[in-house]
XYZ file of N, CA and C in Angstrom:
405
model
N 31.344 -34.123 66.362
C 30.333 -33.139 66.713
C 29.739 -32.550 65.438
N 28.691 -32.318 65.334
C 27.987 -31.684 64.374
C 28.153 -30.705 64.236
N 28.046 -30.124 62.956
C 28.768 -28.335 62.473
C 27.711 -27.783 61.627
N 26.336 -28.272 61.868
C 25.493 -27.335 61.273
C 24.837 -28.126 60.104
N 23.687 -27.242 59.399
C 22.661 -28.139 58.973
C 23.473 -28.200 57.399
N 23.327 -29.164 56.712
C 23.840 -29.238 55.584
C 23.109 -29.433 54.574
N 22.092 -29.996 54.191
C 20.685 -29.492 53.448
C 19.953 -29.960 53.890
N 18.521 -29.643 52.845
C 17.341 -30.239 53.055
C 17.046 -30.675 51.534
N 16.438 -31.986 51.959
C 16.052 -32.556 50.749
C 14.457 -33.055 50.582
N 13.286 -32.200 50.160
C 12.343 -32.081 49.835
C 11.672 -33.315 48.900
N 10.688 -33.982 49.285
C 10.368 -34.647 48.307
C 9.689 -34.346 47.784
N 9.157 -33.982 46.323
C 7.869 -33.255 45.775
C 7.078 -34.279 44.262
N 6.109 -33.871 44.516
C 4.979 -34.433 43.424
C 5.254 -34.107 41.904
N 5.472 -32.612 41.953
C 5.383 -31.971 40.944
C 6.755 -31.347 41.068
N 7.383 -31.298 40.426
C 8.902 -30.420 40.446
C 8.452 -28.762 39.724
N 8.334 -28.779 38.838
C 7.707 -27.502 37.765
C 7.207 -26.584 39.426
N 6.140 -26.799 39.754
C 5.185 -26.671 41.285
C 5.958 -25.818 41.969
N 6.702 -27.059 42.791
C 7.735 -27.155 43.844
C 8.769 -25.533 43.387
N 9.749 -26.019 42.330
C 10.558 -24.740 41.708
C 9.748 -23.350 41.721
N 8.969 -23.319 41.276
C 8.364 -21.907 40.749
C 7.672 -21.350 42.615
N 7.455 -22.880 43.609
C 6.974 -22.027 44.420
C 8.181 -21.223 45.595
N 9.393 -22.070 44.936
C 10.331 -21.770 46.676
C 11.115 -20.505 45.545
N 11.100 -20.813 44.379
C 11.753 -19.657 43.870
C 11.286 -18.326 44.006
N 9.930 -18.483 43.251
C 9.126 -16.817 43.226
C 8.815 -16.731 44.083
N 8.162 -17.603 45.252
C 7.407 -17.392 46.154
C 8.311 -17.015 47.667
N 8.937 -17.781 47.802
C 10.162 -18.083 48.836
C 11.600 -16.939 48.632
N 11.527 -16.815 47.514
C 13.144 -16.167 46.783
C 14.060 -16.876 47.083
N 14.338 -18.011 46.946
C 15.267 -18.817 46.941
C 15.953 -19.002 45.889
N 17.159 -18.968 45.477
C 18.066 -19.111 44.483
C 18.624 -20.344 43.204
N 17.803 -20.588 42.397
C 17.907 -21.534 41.440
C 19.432 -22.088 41.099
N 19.938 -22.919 41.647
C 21.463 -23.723 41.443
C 21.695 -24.144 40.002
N 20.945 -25.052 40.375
C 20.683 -26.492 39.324
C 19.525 -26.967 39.007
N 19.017 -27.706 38.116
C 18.177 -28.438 37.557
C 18.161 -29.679 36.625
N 17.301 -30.710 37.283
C 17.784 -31.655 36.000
C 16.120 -32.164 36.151
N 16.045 -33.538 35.478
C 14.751 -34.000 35.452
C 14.345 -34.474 36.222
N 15.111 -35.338 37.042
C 14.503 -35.248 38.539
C 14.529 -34.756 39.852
N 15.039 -33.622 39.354
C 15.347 -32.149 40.856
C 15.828 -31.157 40.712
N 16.046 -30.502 41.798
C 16.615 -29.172 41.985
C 17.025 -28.708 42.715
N 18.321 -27.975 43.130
C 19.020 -27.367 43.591
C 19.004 -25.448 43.719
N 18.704 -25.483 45.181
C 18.457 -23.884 45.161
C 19.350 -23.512 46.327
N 19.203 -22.247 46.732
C 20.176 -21.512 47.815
C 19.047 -20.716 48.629
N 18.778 -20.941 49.632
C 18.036 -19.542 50.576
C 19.252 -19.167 51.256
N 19.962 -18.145 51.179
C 20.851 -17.732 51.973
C 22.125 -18.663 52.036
N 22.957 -19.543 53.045
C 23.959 -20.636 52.986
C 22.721 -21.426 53.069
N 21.521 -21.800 53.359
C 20.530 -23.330 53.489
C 20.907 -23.400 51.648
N 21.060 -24.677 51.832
C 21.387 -25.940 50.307
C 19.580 -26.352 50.461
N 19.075 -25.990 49.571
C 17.799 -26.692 49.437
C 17.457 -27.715 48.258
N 17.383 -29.094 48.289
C 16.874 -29.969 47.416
C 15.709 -29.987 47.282
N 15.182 -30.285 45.903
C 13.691 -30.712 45.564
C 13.950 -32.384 44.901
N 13.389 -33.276 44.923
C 13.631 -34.412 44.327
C 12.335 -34.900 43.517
N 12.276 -35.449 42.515
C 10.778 -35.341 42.251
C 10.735 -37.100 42.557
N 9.735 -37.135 43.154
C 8.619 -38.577 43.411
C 7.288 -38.341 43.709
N 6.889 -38.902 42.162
C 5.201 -38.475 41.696
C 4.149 -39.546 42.688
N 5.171 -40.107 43.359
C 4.156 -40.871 44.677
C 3.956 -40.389 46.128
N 4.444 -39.293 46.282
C 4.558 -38.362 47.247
C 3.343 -37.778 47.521
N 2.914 -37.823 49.047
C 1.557 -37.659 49.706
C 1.831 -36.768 50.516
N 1.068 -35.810 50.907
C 1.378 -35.289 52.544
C 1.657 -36.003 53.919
N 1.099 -37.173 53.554
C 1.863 -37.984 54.657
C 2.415 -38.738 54.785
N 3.334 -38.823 53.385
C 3.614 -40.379 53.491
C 5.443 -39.007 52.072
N 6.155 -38.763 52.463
C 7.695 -38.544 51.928
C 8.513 -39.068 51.855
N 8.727 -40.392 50.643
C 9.812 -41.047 50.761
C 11.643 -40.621 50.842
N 11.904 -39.316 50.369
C 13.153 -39.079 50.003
C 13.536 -37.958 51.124
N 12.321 -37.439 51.663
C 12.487 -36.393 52.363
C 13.227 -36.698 53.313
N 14.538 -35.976 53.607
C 15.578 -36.182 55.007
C 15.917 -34.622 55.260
N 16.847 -35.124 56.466
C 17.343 -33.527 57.054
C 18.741 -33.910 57.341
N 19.751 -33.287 57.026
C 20.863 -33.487 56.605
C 22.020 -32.699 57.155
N 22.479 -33.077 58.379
C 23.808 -32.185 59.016
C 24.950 -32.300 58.677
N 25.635 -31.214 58.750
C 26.831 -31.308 58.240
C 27.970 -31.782 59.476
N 29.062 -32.182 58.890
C 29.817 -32.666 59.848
C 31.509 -32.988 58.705
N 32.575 -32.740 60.011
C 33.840 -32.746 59.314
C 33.998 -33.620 58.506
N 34.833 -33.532 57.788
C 35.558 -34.915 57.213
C 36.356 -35.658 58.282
N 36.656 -35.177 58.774
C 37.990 -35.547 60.078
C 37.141 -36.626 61.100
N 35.979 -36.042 61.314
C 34.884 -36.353 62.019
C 34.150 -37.174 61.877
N 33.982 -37.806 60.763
C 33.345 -38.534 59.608
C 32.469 -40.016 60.361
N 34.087 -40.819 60.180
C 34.126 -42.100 60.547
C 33.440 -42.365 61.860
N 34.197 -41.579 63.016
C 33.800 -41.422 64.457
C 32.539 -41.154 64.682
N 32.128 -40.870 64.151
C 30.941 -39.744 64.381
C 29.495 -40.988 63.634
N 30.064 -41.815 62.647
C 29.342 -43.264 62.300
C 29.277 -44.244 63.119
N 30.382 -44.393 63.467
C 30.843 -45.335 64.290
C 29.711 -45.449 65.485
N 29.979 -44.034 66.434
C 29.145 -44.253 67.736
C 27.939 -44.016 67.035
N 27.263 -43.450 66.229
C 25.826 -43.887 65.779
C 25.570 -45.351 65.557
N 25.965 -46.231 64.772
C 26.173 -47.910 64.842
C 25.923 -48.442 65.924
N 27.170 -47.892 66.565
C 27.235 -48.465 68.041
C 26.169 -48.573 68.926
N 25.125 -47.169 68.852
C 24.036 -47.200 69.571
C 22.565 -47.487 68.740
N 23.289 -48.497 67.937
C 22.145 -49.176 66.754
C 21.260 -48.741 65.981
N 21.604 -46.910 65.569
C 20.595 -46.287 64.449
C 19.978 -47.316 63.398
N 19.364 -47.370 62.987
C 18.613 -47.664 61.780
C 19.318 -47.067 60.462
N 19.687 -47.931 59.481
C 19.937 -47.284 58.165
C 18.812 -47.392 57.096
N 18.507 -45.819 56.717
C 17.658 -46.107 55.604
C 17.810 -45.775 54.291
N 19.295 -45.835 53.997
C 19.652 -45.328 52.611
C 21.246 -45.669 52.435
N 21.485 -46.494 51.690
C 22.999 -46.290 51.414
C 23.124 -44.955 50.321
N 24.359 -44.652 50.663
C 25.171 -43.419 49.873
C 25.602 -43.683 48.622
N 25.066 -42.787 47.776
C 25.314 -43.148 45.960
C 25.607 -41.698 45.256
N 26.288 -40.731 46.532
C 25.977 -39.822 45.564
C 27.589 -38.992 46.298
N 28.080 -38.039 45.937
C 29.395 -37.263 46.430
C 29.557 -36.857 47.946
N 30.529 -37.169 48.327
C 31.244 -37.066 49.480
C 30.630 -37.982 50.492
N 31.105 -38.165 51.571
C 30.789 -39.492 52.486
C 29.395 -38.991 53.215
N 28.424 -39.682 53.294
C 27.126 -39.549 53.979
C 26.589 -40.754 54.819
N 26.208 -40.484 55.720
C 25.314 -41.859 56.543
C 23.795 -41.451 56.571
N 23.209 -41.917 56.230
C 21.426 -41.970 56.500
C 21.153 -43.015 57.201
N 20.313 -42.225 58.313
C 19.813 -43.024 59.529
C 18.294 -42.350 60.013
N 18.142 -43.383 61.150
C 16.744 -43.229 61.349
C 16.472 -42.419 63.272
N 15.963 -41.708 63.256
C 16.217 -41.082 64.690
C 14.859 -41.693 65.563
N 15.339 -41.851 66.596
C 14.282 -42.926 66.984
C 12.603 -42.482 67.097
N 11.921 -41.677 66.570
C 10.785 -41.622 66.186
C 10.563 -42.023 64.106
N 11.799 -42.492 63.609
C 11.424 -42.845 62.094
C 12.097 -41.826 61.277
N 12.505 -40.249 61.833
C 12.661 -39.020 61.251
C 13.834 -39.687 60.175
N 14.103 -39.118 58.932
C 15.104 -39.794 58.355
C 16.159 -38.062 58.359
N 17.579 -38.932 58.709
C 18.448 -37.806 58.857
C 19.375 -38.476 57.985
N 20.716 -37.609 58.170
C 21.848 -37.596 57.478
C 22.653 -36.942 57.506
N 23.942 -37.232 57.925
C 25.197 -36.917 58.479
C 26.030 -36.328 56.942
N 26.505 -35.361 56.382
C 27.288 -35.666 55.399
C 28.465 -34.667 55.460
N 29.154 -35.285 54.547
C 30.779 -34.362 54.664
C 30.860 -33.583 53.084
N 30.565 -32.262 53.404
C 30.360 -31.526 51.685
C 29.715 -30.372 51.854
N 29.329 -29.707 50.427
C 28.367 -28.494 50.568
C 27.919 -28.457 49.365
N 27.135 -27.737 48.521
C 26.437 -27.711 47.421
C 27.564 -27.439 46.477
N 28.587 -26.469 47.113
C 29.782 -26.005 46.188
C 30.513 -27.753 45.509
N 30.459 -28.165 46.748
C 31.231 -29.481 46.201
C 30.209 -30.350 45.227
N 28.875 -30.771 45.578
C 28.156 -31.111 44.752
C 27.722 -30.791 42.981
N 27.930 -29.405 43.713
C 27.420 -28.710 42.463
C 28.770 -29.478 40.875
N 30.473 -28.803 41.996
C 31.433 -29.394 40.980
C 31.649 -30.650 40.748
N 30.900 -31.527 41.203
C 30.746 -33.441 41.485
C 29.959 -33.493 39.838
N 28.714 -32.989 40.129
C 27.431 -32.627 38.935
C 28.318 -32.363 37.717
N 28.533 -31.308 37.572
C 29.391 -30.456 36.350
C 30.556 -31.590 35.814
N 30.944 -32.660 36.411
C 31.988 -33.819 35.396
C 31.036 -35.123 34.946
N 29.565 -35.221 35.943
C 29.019 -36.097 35.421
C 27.545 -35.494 35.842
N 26.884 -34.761 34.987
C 25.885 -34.542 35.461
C 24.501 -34.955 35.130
N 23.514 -34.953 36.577
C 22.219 -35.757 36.270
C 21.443 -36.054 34.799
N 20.894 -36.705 34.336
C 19.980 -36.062 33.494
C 19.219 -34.985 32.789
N 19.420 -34.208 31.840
C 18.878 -33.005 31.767
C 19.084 -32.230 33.012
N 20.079 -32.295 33.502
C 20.742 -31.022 34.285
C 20.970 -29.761 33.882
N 20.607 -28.709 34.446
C 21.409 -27.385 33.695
C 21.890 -27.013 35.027
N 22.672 -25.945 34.702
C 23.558 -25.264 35.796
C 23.135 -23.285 35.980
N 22.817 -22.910 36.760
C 22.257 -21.577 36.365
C 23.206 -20.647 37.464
N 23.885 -19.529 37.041
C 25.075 -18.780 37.248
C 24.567 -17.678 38.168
């Protein structure tokens, strides 16, 4: 069963843009940064920015929506998605176990087991590119 939304991952044109607008504009909380994204906080929402300078208003390659779900829960919870033949549109390359799939209008989602806390300390032993970490 699903336990709630676990981020959002924004695809944006301009990162510089994007940051300065969810920060000042939004008040959303600056995490992280590296050269190709960013990590903020509105409240518990985990908000990603990712930068892809091919990004249109109608056309978001990276953009997904991302629920959270147990670890315990994990496998099972893949399994009967498979079973009822989701679409995969992303293998997992990044901390803690995730499935990306396709909901049957194209929407791209994602199941994952984690939180920014865990990400954030994933980042901090090997972190992105020109990453910084902001306290």
């Amino acid at each position: 069963m699903l336990t709630g939304l676990s981020h959002l991952t924004l695809a944006v044109s301009d990162l510089d843009r994007s940051v300065t607008f969810y920060e000042t504009l939004l008040g959303c909380r600056l995490a992280a940064r590296w050269a190709q994204g960013a990590y903020l906080e509105a409240g518990s929402l985990w908000l990603c920015l990712s930068l892809d300078p091919t990004v249109s208003r109608s056309r978001a390659d990276y953009t997904h929506y991302a629920f959270s779900v147990a670890g315990s829960d994990f496998e099972s919870f893949v399994t009967r998605l498979k079973a009822h033949g989701v679409k995969v549109w992303k293998d997992n390359r990044s901390e803690g176990d995730s499935f990306y799939f396709l909901d049957p209008d194209g929407h791209k989602l994602e199941v994952h087991v984690g939180d920014l806390a865990t990400r954030l300390a994933q980042c901090r032993t090997s972190p992105y590119a020109g990453m910084q970490f902001f306290e």
